[in-house]
PDB file of N, CA and C in Angstrom:
ATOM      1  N   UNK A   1      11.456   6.119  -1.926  1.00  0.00           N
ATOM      2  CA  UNK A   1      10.316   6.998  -2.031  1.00  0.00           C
ATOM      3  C   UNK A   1      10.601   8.241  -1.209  1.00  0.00           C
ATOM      4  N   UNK A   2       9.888   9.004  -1.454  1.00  0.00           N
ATOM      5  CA  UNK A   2       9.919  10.254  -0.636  1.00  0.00           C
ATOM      6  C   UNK A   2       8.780  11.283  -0.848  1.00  0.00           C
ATOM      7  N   UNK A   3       8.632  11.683  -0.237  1.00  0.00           N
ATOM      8  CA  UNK A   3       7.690  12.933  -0.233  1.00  0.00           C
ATOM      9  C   UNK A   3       7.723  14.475  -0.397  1.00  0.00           C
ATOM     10  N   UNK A   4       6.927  14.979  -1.526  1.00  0.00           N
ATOM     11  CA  UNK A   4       6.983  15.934  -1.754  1.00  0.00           C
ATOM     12  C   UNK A   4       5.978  17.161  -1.786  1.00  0.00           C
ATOM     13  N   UNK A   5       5.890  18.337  -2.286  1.00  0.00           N
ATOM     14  CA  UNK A   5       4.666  19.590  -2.354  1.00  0.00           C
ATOM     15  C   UNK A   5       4.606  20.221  -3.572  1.00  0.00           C
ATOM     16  N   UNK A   6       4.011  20.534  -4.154  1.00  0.00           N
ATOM     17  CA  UNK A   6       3.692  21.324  -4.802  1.00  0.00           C
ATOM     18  C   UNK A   6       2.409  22.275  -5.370  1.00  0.00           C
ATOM     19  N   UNK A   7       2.549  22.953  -6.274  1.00  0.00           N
ATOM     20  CA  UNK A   7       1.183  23.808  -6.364  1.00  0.00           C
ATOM     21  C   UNK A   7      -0.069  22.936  -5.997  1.00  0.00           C
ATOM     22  N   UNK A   8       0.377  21.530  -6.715  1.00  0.00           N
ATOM     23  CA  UNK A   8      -1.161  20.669  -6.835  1.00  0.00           C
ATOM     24  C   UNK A   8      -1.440  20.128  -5.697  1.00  0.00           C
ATOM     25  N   UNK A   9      -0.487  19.818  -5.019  1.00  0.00           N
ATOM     26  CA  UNK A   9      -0.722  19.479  -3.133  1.00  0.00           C
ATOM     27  C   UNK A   9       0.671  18.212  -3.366  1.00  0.00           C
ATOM     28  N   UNK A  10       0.268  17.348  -2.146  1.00  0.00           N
ATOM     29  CA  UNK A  10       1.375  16.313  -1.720  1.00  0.00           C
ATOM     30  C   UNK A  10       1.282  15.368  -2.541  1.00  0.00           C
ATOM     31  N   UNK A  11       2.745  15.105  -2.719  1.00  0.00           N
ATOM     32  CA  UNK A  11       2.735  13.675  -3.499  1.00  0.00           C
ATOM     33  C   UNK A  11       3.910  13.056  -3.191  1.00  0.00           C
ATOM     34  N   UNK A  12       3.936  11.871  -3.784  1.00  0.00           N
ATOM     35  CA  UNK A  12       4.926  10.509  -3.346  1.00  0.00           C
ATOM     36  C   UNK A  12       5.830  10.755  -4.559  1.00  0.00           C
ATOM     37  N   UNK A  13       7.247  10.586  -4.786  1.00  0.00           N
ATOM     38  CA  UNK A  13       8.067  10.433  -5.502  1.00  0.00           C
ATOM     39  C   UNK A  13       8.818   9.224  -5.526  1.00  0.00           C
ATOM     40  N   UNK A  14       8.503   8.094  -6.447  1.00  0.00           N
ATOM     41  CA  UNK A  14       9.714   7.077  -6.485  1.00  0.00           C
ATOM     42  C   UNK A  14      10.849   7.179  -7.184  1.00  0.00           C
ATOM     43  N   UNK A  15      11.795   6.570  -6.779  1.00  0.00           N
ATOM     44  CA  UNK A  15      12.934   6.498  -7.568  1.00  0.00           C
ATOM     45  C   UNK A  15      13.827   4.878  -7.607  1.00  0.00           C
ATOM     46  N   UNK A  16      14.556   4.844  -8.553  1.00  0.00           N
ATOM     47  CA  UNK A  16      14.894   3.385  -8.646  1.00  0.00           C
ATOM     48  C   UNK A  16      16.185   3.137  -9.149  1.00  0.00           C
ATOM     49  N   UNK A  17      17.292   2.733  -8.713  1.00  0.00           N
ATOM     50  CA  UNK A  17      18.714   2.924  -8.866  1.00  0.00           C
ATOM     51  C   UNK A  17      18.781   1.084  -8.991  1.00  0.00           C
ATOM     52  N   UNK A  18      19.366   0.896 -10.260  1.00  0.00           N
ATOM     53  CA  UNK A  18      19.996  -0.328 -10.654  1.00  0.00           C
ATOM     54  C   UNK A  18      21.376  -1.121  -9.923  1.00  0.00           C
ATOM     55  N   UNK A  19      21.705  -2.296  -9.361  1.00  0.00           N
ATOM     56  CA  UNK A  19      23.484  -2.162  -8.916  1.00  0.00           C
ATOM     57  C   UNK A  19      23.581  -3.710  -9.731  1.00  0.00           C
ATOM     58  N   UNK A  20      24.736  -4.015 -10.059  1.00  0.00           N
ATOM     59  CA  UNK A  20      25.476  -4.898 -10.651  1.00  0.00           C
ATOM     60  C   UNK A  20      24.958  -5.285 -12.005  1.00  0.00           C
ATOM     61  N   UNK A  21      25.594  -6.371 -12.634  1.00  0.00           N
ATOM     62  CA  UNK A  21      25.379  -6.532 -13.877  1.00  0.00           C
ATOM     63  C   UNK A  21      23.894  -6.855 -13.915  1.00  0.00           C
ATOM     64  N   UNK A  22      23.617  -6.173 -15.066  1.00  0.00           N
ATOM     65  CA  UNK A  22      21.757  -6.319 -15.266  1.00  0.00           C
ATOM     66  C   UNK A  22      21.018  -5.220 -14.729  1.00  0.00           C
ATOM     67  N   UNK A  23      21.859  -4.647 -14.092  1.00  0.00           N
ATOM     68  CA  UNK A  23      20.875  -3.846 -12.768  1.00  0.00           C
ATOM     69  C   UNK A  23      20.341  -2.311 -13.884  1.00  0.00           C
ATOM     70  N   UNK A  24      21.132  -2.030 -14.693  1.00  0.00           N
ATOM     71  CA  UNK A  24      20.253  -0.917 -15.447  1.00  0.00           C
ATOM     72  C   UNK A  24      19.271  -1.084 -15.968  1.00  0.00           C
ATOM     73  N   UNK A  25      19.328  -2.068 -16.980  1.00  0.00           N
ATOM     74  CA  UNK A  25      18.085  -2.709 -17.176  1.00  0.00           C
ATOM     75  C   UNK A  25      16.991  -3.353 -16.380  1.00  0.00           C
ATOM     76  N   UNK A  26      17.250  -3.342 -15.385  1.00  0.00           N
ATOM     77  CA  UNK A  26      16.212  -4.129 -14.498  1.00  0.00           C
ATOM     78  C   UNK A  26      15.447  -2.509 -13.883  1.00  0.00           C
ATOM     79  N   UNK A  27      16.283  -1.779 -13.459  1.00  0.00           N
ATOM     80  CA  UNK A  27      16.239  -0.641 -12.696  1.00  0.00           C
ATOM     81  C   UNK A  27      14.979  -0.307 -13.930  1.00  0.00           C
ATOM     82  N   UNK A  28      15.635  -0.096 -15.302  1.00  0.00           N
ATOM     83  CA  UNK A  28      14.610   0.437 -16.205  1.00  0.00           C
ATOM     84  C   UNK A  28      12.977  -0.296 -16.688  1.00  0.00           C
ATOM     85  N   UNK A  29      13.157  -1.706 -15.979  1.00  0.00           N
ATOM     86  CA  UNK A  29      11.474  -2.083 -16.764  1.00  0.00           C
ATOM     87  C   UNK A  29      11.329  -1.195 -15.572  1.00  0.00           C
ATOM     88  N   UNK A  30      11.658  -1.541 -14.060  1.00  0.00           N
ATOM     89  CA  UNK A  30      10.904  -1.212 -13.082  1.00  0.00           C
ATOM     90  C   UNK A  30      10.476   0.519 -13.231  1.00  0.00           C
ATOM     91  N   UNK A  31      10.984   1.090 -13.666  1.00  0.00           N
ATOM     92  CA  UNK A  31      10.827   2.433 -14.166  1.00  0.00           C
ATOM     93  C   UNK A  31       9.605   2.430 -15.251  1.00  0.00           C
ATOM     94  N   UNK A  32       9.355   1.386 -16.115  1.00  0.00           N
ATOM     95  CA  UNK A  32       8.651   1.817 -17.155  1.00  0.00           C
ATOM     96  C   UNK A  32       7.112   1.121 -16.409  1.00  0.00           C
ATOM     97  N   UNK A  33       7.440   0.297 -15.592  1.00  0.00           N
ATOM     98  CA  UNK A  33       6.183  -0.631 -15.140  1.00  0.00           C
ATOM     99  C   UNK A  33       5.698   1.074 -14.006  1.00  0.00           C
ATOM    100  N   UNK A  34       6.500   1.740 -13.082  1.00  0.00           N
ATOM    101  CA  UNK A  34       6.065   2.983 -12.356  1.00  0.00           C
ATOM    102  C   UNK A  34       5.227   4.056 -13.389  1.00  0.00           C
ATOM    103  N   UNK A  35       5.810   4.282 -14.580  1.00  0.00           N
ATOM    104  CA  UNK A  35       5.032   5.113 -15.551  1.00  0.00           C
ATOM    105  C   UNK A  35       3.762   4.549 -16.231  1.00  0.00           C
ATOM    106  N   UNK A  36       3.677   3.615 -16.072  1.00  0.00           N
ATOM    107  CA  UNK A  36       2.416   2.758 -16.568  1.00  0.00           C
ATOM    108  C   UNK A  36       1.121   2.871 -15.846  1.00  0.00           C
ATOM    109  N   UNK A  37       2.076   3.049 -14.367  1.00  0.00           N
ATOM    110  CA  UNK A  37       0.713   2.459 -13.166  1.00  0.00           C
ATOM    111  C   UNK A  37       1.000   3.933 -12.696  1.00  0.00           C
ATOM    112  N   UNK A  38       1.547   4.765 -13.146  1.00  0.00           N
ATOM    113  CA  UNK A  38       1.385   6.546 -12.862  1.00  0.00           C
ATOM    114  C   UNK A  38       0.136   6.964 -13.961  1.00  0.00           C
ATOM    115  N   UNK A  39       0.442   6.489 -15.270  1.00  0.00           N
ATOM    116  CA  UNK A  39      -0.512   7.130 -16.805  1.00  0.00           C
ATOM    117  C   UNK A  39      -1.968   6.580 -16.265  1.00  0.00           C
ATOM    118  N   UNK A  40      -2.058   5.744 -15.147  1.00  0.00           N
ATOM    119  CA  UNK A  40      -3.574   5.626 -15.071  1.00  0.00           C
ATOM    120  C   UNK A  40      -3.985   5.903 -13.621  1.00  0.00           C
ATOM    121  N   UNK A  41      -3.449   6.689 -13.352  1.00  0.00           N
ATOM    122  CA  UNK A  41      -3.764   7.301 -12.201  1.00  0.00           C
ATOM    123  C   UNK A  41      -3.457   7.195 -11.278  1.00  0.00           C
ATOM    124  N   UNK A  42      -2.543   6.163 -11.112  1.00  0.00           N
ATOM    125  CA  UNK A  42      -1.863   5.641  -9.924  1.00  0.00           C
ATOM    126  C   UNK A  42      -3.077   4.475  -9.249  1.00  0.00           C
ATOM    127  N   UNK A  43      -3.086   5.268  -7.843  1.00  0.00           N
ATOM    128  CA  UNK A  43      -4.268   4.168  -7.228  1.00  0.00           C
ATOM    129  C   UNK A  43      -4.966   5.253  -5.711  1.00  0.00           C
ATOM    130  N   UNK A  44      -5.306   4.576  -4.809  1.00  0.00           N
ATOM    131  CA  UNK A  44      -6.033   5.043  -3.730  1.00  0.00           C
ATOM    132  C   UNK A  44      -5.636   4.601  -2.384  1.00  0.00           C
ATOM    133  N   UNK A  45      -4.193   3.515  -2.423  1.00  0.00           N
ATOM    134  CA  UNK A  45      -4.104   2.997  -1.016  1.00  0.00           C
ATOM    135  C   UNK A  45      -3.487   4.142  -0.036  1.00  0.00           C
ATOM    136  N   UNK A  46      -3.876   3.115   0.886  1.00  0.00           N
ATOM    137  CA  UNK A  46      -3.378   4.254   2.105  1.00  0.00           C
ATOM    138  C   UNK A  46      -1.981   4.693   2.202  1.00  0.00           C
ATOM    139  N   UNK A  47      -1.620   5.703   3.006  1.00  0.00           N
ATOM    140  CA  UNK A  47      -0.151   6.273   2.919  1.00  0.00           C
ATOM    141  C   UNK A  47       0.505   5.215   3.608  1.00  0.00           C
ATOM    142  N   UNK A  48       1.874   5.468   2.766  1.00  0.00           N
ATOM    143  CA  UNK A  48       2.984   4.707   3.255  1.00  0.00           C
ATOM    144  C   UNK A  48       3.453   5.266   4.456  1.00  0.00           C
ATOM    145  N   UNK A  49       3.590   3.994   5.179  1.00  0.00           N
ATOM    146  CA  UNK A  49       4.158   4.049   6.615  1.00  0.00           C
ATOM    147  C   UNK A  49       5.300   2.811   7.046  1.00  0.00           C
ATOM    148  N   UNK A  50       6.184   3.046   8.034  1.00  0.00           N
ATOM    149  CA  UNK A  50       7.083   2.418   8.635  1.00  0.00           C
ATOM    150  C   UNK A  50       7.066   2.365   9.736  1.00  0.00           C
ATOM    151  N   UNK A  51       8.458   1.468  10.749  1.00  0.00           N
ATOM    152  CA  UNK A  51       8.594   1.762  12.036  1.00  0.00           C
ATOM    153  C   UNK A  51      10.091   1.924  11.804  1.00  0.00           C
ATOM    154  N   UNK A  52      10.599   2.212  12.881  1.00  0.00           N
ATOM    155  CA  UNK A  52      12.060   2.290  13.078  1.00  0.00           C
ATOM    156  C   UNK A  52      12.402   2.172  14.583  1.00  0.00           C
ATOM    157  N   UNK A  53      13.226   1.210  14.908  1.00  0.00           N
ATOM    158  CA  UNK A  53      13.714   0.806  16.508  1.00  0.00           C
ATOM    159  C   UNK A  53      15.311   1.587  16.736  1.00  0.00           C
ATOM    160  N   UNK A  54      14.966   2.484  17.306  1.00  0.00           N
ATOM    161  CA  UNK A  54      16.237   3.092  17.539  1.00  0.00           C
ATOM    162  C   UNK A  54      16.891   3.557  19.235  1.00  0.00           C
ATOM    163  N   UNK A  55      17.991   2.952  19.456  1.00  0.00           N
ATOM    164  CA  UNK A  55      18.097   3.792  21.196  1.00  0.00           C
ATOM    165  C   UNK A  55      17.716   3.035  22.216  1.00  0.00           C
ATOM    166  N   UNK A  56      17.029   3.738  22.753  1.00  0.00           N
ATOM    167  CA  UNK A  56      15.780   2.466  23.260  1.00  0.00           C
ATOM    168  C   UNK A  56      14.725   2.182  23.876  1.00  0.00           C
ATOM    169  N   UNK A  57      14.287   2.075  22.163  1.00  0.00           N
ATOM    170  CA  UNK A  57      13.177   1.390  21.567  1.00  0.00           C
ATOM    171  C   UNK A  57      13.628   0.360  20.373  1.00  0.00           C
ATOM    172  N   UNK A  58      14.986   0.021  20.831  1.00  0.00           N
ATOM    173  CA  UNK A  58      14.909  -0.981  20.031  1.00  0.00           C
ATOM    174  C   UNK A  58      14.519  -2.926  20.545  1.00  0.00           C
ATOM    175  N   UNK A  59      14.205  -3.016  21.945  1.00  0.00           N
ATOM    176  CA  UNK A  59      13.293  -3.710  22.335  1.00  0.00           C
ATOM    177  C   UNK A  59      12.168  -4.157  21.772  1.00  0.00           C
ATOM    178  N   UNK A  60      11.651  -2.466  21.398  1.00  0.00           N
ATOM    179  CA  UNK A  60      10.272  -2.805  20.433  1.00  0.00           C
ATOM    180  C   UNK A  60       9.655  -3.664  19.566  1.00  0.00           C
ATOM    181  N   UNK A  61      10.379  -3.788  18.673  1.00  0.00           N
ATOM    182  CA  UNK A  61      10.847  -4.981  17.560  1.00  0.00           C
ATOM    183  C   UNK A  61      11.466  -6.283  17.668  1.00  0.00           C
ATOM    184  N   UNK A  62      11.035  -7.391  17.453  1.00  0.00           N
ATOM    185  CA  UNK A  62      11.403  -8.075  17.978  1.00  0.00           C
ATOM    186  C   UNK A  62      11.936  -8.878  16.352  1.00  0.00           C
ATOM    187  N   UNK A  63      12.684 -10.487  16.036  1.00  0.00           N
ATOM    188  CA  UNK A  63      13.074 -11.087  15.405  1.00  0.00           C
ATOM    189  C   UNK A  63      11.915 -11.103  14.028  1.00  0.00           C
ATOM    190  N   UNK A  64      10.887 -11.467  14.361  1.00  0.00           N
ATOM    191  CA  UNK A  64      10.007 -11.557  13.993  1.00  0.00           C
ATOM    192  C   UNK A  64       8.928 -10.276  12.791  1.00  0.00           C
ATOM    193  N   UNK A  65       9.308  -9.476  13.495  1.00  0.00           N
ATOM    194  CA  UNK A  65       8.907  -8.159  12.872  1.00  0.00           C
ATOM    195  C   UNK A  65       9.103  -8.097  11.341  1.00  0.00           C
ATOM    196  N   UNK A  66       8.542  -7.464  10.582  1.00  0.00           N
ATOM    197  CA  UNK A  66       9.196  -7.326   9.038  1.00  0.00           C
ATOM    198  C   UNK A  66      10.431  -6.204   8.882  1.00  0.00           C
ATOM    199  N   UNK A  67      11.194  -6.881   8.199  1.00  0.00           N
ATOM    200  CA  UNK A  67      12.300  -5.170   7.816  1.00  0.00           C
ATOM    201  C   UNK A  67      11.948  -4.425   7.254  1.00  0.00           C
ATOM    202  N   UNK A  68      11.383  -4.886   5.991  1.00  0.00           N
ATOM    203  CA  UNK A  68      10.825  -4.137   4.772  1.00  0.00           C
ATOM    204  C   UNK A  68       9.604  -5.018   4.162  1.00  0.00           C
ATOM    205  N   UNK A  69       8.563  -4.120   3.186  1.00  0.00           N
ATOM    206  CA  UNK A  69       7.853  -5.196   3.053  1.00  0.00           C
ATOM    207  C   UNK A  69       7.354  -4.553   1.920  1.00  0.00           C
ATOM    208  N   UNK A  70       7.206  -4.572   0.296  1.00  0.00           N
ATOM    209  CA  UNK A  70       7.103  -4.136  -0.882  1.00  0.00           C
ATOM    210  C   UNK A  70       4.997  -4.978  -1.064  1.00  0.00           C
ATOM    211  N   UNK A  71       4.261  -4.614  -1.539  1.00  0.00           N
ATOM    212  CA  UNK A  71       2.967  -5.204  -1.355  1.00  0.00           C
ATOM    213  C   UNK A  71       2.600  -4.923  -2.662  1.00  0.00           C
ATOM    214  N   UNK A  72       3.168  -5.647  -4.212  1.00  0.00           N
ATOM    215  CA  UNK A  72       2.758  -5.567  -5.341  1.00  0.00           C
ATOM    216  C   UNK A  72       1.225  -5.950  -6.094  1.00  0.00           C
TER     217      UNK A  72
END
């Protein structure tokens, strides 16, 4: 994802890159399921956010913490 500007104001940009066998096709429902849930407006949740432990602050985080976390 990433973030972008334009005339109409801020918006979120996804993108979706396929790897190994299958992976184009997979890459592509997931592409067609994003245009689906874009044609109706998307939605209203709150902005995407992260953390990152770097230096140190990587104390911060502990085993436990999530790495990543996708919320379909």
């Amino acid at each position: 994802m990433r973030e972008g500007e334009d005339e109409k104001g801020r918006y979120w940009e996804v993108g979706v890159i396929g790897h190994g066998e299958g992976g184009a096709g997979l890459a592509e429902r997931i592409v067609s399921e994003i245009r689906a849930w874009d044609a109706t407006g998307g939605n209203d949740a709150p902005e995407l956010g992260f953390r990152m432990a770097v230096a140190d602050s990587r104390d911060r985080l502990t085993a436990d913490d999530a790495r990543f976390n996708a919320d379909t």
